[in-house]
XYZ file of C-alpha atoms in Angstrom:
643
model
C 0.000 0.000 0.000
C 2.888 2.434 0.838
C 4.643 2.227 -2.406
C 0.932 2.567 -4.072
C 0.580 5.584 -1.947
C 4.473 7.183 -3.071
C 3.691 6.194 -6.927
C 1.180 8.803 -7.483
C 2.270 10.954 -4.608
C 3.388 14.055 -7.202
C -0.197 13.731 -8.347
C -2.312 13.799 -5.507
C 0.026 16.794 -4.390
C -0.511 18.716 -7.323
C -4.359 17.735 -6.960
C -4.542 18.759 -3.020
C -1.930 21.278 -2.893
C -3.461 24.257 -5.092
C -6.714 24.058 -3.494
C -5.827 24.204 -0.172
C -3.246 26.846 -0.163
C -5.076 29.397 -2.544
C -8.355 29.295 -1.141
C -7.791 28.604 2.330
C -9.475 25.303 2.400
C -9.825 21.556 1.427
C -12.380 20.520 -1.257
C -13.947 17.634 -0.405
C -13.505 16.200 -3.890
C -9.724 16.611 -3.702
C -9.169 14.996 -0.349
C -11.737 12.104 -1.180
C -9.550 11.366 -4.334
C -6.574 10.642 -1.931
C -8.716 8.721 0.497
C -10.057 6.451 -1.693
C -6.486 6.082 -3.480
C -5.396 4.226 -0.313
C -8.396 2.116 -0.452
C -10.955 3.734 1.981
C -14.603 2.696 0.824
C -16.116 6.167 -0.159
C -19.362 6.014 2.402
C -16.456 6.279 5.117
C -14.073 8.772 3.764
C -16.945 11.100 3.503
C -18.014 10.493 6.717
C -14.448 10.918 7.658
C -13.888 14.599 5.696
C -17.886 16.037 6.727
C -17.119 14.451 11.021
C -13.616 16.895 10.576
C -15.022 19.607 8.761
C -12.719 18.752 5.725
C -9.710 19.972 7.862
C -7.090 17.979 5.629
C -6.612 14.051 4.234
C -4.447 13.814 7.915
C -7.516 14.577 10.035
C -10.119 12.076 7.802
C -7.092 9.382 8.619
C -6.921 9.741 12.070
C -10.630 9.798 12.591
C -11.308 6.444 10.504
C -8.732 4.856 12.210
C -10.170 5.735 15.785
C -13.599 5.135 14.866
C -12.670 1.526 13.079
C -14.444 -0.304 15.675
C -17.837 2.218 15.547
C -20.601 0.038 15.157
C -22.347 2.935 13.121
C -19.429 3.191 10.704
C -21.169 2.301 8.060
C -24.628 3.260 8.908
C -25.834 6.090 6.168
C -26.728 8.967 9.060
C -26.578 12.369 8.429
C -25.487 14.816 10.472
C -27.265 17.859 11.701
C -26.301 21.740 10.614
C -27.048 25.070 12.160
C -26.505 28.559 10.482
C -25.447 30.905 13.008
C -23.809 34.769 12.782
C -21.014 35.271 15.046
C -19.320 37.977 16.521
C -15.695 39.190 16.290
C -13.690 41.844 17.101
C -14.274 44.305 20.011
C -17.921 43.162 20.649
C -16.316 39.527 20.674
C -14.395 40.529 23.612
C -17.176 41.870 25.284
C -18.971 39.030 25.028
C -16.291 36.548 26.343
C -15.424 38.515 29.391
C -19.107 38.963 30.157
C -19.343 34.987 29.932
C -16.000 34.058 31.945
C -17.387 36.343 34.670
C -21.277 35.594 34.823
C -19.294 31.803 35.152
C -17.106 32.978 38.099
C -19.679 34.829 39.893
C -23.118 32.534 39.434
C -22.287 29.380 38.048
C -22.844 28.171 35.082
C -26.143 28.213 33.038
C -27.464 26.867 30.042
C -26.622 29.999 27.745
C -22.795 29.191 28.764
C -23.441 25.744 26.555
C -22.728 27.212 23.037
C -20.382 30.388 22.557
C -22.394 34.215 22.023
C -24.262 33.740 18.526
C -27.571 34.403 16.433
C -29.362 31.891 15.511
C -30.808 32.371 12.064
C -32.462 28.250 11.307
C -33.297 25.763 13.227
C -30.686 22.561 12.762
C -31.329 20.609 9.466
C -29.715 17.400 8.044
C -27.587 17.093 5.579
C -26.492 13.388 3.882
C -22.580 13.457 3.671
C -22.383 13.417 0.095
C -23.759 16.879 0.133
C -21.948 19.310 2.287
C -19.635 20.441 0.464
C -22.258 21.458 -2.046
C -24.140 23.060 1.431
C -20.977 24.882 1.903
C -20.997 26.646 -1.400
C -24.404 27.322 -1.305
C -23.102 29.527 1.762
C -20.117 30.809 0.211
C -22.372 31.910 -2.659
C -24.912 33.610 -0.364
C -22.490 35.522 1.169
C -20.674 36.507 -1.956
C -24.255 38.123 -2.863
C -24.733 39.950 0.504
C -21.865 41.579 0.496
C -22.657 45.556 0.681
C -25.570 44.414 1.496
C -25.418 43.751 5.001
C -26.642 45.375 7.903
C -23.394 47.342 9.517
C -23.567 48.043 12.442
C -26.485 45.535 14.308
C -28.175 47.058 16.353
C -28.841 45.775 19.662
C -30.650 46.301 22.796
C -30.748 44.188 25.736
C -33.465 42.866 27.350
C -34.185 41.019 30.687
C -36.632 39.344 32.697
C -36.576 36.764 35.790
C -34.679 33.645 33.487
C -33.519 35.605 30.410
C -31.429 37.887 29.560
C -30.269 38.799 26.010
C -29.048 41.296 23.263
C -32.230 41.720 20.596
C -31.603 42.524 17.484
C -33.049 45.720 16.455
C -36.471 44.947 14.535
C -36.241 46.578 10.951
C -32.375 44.953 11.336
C -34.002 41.435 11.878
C -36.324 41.379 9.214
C -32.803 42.404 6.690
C -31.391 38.908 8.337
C -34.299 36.810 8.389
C -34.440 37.386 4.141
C -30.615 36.777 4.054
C -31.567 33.061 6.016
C -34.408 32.932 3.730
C -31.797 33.592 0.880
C -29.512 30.782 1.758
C -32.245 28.399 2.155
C -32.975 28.718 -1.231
C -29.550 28.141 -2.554
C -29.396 25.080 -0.260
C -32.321 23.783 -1.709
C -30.835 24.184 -5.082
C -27.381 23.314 -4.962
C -27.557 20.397 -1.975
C -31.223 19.480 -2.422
C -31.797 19.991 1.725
C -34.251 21.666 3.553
C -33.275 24.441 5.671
C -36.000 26.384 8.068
C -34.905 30.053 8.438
C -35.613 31.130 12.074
C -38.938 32.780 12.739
C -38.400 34.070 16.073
C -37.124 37.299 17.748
C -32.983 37.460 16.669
C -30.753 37.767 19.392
C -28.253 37.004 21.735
C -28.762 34.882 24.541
C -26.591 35.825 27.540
C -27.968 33.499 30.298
C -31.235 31.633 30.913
C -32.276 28.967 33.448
C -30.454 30.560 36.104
C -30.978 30.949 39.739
C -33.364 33.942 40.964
C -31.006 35.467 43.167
C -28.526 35.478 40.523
C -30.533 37.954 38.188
C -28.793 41.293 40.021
C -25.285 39.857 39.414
C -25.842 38.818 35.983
C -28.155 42.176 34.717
C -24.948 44.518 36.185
C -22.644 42.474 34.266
C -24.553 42.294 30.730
C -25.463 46.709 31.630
C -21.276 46.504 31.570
C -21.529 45.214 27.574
C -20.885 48.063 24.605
C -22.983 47.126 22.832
C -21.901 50.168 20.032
C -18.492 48.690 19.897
C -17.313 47.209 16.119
C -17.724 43.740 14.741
C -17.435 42.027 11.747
C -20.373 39.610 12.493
C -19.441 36.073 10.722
C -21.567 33.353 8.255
C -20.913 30.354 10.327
C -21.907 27.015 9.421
C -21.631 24.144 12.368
C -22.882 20.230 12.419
C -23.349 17.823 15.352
C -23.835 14.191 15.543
C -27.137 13.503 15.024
C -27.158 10.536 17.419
C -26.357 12.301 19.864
C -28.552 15.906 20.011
C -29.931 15.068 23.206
C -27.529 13.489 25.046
C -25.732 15.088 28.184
C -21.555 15.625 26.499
C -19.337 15.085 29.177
C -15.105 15.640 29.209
C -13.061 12.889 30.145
C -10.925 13.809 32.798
C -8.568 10.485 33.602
C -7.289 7.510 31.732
C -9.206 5.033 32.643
C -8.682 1.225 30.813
C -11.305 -1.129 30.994
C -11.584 -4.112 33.431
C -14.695 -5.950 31.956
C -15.938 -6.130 28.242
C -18.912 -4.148 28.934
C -16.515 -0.505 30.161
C -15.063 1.669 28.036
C -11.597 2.503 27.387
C -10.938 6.396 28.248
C -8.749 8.817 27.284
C -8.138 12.408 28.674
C -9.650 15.085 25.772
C -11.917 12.843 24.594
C -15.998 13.589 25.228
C -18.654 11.595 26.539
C -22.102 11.375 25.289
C -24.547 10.662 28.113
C -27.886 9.986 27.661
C -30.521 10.026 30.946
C -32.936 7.270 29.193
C -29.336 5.018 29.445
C -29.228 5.034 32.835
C -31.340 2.830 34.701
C -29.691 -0.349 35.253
C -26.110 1.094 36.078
C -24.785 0.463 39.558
C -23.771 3.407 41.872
C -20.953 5.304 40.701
C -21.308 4.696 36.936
C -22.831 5.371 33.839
C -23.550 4.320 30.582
C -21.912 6.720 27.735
C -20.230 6.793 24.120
C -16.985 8.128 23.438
C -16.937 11.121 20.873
C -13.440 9.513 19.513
C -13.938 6.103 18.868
C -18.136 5.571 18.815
C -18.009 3.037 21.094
C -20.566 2.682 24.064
C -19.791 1.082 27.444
C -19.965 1.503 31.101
C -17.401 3.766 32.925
C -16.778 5.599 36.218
C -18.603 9.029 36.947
C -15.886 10.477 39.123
C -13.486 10.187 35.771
C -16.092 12.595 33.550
C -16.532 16.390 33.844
C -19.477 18.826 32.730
C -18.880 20.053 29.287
C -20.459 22.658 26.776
C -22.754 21.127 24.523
C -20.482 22.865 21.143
C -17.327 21.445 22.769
C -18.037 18.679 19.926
C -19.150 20.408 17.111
C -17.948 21.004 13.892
C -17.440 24.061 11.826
C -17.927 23.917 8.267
C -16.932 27.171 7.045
C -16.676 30.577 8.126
C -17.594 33.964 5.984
C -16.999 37.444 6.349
C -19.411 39.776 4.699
C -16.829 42.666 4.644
C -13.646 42.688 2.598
C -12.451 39.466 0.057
C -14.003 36.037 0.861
C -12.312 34.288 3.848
C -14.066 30.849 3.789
C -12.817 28.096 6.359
C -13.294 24.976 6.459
C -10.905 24.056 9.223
C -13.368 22.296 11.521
C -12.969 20.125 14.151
C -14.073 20.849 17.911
C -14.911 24.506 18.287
C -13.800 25.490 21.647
C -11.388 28.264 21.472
C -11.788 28.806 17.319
C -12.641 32.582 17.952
C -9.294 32.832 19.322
C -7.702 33.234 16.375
C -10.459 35.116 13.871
C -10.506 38.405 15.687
C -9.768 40.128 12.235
C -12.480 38.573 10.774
C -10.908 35.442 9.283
C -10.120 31.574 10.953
C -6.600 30.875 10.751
C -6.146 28.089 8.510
C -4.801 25.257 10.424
C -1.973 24.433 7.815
C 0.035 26.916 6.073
C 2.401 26.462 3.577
C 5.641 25.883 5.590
C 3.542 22.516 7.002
C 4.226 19.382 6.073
C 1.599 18.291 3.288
C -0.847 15.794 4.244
C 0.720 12.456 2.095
C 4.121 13.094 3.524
C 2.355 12.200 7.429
C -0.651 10.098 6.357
C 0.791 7.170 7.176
C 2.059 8.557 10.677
C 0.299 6.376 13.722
C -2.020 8.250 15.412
C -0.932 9.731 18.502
C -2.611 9.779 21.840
C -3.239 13.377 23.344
C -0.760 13.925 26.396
C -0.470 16.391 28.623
C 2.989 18.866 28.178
C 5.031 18.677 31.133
C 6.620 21.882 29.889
C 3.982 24.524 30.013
C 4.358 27.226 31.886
C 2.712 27.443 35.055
C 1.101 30.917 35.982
C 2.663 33.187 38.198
C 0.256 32.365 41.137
C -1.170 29.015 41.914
C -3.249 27.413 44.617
C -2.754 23.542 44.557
C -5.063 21.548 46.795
C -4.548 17.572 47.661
C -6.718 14.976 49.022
C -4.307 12.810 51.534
C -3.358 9.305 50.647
C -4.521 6.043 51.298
C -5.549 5.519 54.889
C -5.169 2.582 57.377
C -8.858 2.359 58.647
C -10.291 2.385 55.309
C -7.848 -0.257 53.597
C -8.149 -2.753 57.236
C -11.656 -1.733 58.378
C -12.429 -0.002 61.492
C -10.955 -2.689 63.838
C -7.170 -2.626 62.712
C -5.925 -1.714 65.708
C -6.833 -4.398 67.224
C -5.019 -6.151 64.312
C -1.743 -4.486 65.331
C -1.467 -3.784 69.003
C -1.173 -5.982 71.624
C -2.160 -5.977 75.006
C 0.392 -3.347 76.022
C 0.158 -1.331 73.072
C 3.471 -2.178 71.165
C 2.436 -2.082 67.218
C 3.562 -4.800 65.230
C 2.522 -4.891 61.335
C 0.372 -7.736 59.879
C 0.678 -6.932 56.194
C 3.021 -5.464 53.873
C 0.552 -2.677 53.287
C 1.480 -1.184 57.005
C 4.309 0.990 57.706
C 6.489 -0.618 59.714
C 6.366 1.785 62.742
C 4.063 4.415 63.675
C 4.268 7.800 65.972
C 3.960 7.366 69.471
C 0.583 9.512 71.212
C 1.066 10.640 74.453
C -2.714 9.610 74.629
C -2.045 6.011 74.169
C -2.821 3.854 70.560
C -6.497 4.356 71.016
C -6.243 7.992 69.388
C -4.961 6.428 66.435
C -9.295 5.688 65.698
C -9.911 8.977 64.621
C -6.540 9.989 63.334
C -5.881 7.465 61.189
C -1.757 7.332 59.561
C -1.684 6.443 55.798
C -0.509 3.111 54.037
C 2.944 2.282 52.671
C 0.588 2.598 49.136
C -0.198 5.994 50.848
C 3.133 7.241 51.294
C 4.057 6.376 47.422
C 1.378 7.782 46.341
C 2.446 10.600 47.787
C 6.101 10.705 46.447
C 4.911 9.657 43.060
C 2.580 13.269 42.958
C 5.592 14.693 44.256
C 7.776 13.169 41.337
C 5.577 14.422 38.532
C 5.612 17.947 40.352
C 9.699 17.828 40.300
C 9.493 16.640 36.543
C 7.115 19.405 35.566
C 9.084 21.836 37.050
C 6.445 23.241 39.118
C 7.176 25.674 41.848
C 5.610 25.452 45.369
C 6.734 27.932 47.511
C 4.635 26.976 50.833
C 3.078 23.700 52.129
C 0.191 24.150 54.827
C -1.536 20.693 55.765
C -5.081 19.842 57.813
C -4.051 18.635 60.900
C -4.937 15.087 60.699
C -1.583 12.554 60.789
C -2.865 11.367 57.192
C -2.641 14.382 55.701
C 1.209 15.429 57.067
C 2.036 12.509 56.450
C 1.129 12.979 52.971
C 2.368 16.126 52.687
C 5.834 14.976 54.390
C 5.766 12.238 51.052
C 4.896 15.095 48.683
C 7.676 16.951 49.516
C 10.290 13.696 49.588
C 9.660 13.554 46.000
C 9.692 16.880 45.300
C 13.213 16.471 46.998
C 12.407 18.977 49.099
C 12.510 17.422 52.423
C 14.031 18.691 55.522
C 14.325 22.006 53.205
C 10.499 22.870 53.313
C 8.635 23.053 56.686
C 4.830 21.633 56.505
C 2.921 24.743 58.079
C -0.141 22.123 59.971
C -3.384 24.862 59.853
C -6.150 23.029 62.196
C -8.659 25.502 60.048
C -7.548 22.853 56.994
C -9.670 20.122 59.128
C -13.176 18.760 56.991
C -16.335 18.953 58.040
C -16.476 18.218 61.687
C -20.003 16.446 61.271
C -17.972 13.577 59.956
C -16.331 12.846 62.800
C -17.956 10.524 65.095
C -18.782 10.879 68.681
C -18.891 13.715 71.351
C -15.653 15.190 70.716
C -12.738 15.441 68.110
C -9.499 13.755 67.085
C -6.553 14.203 69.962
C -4.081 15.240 67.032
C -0.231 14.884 67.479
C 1.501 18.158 67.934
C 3.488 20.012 65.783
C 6.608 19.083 68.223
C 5.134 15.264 68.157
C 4.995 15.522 64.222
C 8.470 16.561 64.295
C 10.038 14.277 66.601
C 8.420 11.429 64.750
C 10.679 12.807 61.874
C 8.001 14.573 59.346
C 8.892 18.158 58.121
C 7.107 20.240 60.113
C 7.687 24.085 60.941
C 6.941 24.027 65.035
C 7.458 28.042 64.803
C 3.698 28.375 62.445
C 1.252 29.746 64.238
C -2.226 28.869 63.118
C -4.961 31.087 61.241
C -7.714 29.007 63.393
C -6.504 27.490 66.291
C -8.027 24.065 67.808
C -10.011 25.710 70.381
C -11.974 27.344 67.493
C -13.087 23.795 66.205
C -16.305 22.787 67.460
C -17.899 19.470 67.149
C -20.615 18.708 64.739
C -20.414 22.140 63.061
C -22.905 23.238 60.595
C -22.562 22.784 56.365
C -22.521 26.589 56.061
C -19.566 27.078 59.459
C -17.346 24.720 57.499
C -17.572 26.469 54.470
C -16.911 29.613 55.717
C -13.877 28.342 57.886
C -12.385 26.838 54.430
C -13.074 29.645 52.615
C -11.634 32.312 55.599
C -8.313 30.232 56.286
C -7.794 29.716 52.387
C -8.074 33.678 52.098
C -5.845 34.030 54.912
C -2.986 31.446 53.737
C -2.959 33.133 50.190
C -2.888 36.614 51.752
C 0.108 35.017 54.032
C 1.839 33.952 50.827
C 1.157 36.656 48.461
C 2.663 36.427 45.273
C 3.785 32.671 45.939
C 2.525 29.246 44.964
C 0.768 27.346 47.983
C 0.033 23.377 47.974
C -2.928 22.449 50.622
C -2.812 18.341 51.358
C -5.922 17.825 53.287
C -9.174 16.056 52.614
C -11.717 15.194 49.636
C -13.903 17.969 50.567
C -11.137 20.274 50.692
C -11.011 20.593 46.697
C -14.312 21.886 46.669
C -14.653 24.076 50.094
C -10.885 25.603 49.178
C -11.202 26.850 45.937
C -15.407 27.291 44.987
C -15.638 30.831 46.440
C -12.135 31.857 45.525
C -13.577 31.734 41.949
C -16.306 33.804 43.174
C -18.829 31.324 42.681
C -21.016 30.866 45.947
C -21.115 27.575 47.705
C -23.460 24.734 46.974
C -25.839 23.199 48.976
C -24.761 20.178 51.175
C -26.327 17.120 48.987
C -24.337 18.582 46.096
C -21.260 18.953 47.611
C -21.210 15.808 49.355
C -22.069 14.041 45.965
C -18.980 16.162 44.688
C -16.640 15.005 47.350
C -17.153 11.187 47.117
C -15.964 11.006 43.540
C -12.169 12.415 44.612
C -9.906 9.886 45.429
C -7.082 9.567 47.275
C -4.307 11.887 46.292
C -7.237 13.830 43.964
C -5.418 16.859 42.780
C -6.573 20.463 41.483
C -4.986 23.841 40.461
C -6.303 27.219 40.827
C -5.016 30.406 39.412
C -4.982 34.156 40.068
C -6.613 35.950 37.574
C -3.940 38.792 37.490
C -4.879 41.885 39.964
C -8.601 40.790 40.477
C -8.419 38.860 43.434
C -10.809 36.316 41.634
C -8.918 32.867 40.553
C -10.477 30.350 38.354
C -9.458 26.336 38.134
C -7.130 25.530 35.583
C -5.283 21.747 34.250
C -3.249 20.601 37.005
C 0.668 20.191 35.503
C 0.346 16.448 36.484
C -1.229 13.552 35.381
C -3.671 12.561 37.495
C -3.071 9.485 39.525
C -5.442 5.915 39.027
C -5.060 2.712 41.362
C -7.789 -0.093 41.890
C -8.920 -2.405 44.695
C -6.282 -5.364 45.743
C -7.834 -7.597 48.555
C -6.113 -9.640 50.749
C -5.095 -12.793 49.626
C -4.379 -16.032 52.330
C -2.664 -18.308 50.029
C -3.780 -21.299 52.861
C -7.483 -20.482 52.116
C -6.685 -20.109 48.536
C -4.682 -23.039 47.492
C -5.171 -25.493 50.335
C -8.508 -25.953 49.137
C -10.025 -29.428 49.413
């Protein structure tokens, strides 16, 4: 097939080539030549070109070879298409900083699911075979409008108890609704599809389905939009999977390979389709979903997903300017982030001439996404840790009685145990509710501190709950950071979780800071604490805790301005330490607790400064995240001795 493929590689070049450098994008007839030159039955190469937006030969190869397992590979669906005008330029920015802060301050809603737009027809379908005609039936439209359209729109916002928006200007709408009207027709004629221009009022939506007392926040912040500023509004043509319009898309957020034939395999970037109808015969703690990169369906694990916006998996088509010469696109793919890089107007074309052309890598393997070590961290980061694996949980509630005799002398009873633990001036028993970690634990630890050292990430301060599982995973941390014995653990009682966990009449007796130290963990015994013990009361309410975490995280950051701070605590800590620092306010208890029991041990999250504005936002930690599974205890006598 290879020396097939380098026979007539001077003519497919000369066949690909012109097109896609003078124009600014890949005709579908030029790539499908090359496709089907290595052999690709033509139903799937142009489901391969229209599910990548005709990016190049490259992206139709890589796609095929991920989906070669898709039980709908062959299946004759079309896909669906929306016409939409989009803003650029100043407006653009408006626009995006009055979404990233609506998102900081309420939450988000269900306007933050596609990116600022006007709708102008509902979605259609459209068999492969035909979109690239669709596509020039656009580009033709266009070409005709030009001087003709409406410059500047004028809008006027508009709110009410769950909307707001940007209206377009009446006598405007009525210009765009006979431009949709326009492009309909030329649809009809040159791809032979329907297309239903939008009837209703034209505008943009800001937010909708939000919470009442969020409508102050979010009316100041859309008052705060120009609407007078400039902007080159955009023809923009988008499809979606039709089998999956009404499913739930979800980001994958671990690795995650299957242990049964019914999971599926995940990778981190990829999306999730989730439908609610799927549901019902999953067990607790996972659900039924297809992957966006291979079309396979299968059971996985819902603390390994993430919310995403629904567009996260479109694709665009093209994208038209109705000012100045034609500057059609057809570099599609996934959409977040494509306004980046049109501000002027136009989409950067994905390849440019100093690339590689697609036959010289077509025959590269496809690689998997991973995450670059390298990147720069921001200037300010809060890092926040869940401890490590702990004894009580791993031996059950009664492991002390597994591992101290009569007078209290600890001996180990599986490899699992570190050999020696801290002695308590209050005897073993306190050990109950202040469980140490695992050996598992303690490399767990290191290895987060390992990919920290090989990322080069700076942390300038360490501040731990005061539980012994938590310094102790800190202490690790910092081993394989190889920063032991150089950084002091600063142990902040205010770091503690929710003291309604914690059974009985009265809290943990924790080891001192001069305990912690003599038992050999890096502790600073000079810190004194934002929130001393004496300010811990039993049984404290859902909204005391919050407040505590979000007062001693304020306090700790103010401590260590203009330095990077790592928090090793608990589960809950992710959540409690970093949801108002975004500006977001807290949840209500059943969500949060349903939030904390999907972060496992050694969970890990990053939150940065947002320059001067005191608000931070989460970001992608610099590590990988870290996976482990179950491992009972085996008795080789009760497993092989068997009569």
């Amino acid at each position: 097939m290879e020396s097939g493929i380098m026979a007539t590689k001077e003519d497919l070049y000369t066949k690909v080539t012109p097109r896609r450098y003078r124009s600014g994008t890949v005709k579908h007839g030029s790539s499908l030549d090359v496709l089907l030159s290595m052999g690709f039955p033509k139903n799937r190469a142009l489901k391969a070109l229209v599910s990548t937006g005709g990016r190049n030969v490259q992206a139709a190869c890589d796609w095929l070879f991920s989906h070669v397992d898709d039980p709908f590979l062959d299946e004759p669906l079309p896909r669906e298409f929306v016409l939409y005008l989009r803003p650029s330029g100043p407006l653009l920015h408006q626009l995006s900083h009055f979404w990233q802060q609506s998102r900081l301050a309420c939450g988000k809603n269900k306007a933050h699911n596609i990116f600022p737009h006007i709708t102008l027809c509902q979605f259609f379908m459209c068999e492969d075979g035909k979109v690239e005609a669709l596509c020039e039936a656009l580009q033709a439209t266009v070409n005709r409008w030009r001087g003709r359209f409406p410059s500047p729109l004028r809008l006027e916002l508009y709110t009410s108890s769950n909307f707001i928006g940007l209206f377009v200007e009446e006598q405007v709408a009525e210009v765009l609704k006979v431009f949709a009207a326009d492009f309909a027709s030329e649809a009809a004629a040159k791809a032979d599809v329907h297309v239903e221009p939008h009837k209703k009022q034209l505008h943009v939506t800001l937010a909708y389905h939000f919470q009442a007392n969020h409508l102050p926040t979010l009316e100041k912040l859309a008052k705060g939009i120009d609407v007078s500023l400039g902007c080159d509004w955009l023809s923009v043509l988008y499809s979606r999977d039709i089998r999956f319009a009404n499913h739930e898309t979800l980001r994958v957020m671990y690795p995650y390979t299957p242990q049964n034939e019914d999971e599926l395999e995940l990778a981190p970037g990829d999306f999730v389709f989730m439908s609610p109808m799927e549901q019902n015969n999953t067990s607790e703690g996972w659900v039924y979903g297809t992957s966006h990169s291979t079309g396979l369906s299968g059971l996985l694990p819902e603390n390994y997903i993430s919310r995403a916006d629904e567009c996260d998996t479109w694709v665009l088509h093209g994208s038209y300017s109705f000012h100045g010469p034609t500057s059609p696109s057809a570099a599609g793919g996934a959409v977040g982030g494509i306004c980046d890089g049109q501000l002027d107007g136009r989409l950067l074309d994905e390849s440019s001439p100093g690339d590689p052309s697609p036959l010289s890598v077509i025959c590269h393997p496809v690689q998997g996404q991973r995450v670059n070590s390298q990147s720069l961290l921001p200037k300010r980061t809060l890092f926040v840790c869940r401890h490590g694996e702990r004894m009580d949980v791993v031996f059950g509630k009664h492991w002390l009685s597994q591992c101290f005799d009569a007078k209290g002398r600890y001996v180990r009873t599986n490899l699992n145990m570190p050999p020696s633990l801290p002695q308590r001036s209050g005897g073993y028993r306190d050990y109950d509710k202040d469980s140490p970690i695992t050996v598992f634990g303690s490399t767990q630890a290191r290895l987060v501190g390992e990919a920290l050292l090989e990322s080069n990430t700076m942390i300038d301060f360490v501040y731990s709950s005061p539980s012994l599982r938590c310094v102790q995973t800190a202490h690790n941390i910092l081993r394989g950071l190889q920063q032991d014995g150089k950084m002091k653990i600063r142990v902040e009682p205010g770091l503690f979780e929710w003291t309604k966990w914690v059974s009985g009449t009265s809290l943990p007796a924790w080891l001192s800071s001069a305990d912690l130290a003599a038992a050999n963990l890096s502790v600073d015994t000079t810190y004194r604490p934002h929130i001393p013990l004496n300010k811990l009361a039993v049984s404290e309410s859902y909204d005391t805790y919050i407040s505590r975490s979000f007062q001693v995280t304020r306090e700790i950051l103010a401590d260590c301005k203009g330095n990077n701070v790592l928090i090793v605590a608990h589960a809950s800590s992710l959540e409690a330490c970093t949801r108002q620092m975004q500006g977001l306010n807290p949840q209500n208890s059943k969500d949060f607790v349903q939030v904390v029991r999907k972060i496992p041990y050694l969970g890990f999250c990053a939150c940065e400064e947002q320059g001067e504005t005191g608000v931070w936002q989460l970001v992608d930690p610099p590590i990988l995240p870290l996976t482990h599974g179950p491992n009972h205890s085996f008795n080789w006598r009760e497993t092989l001795l068997q009569d």
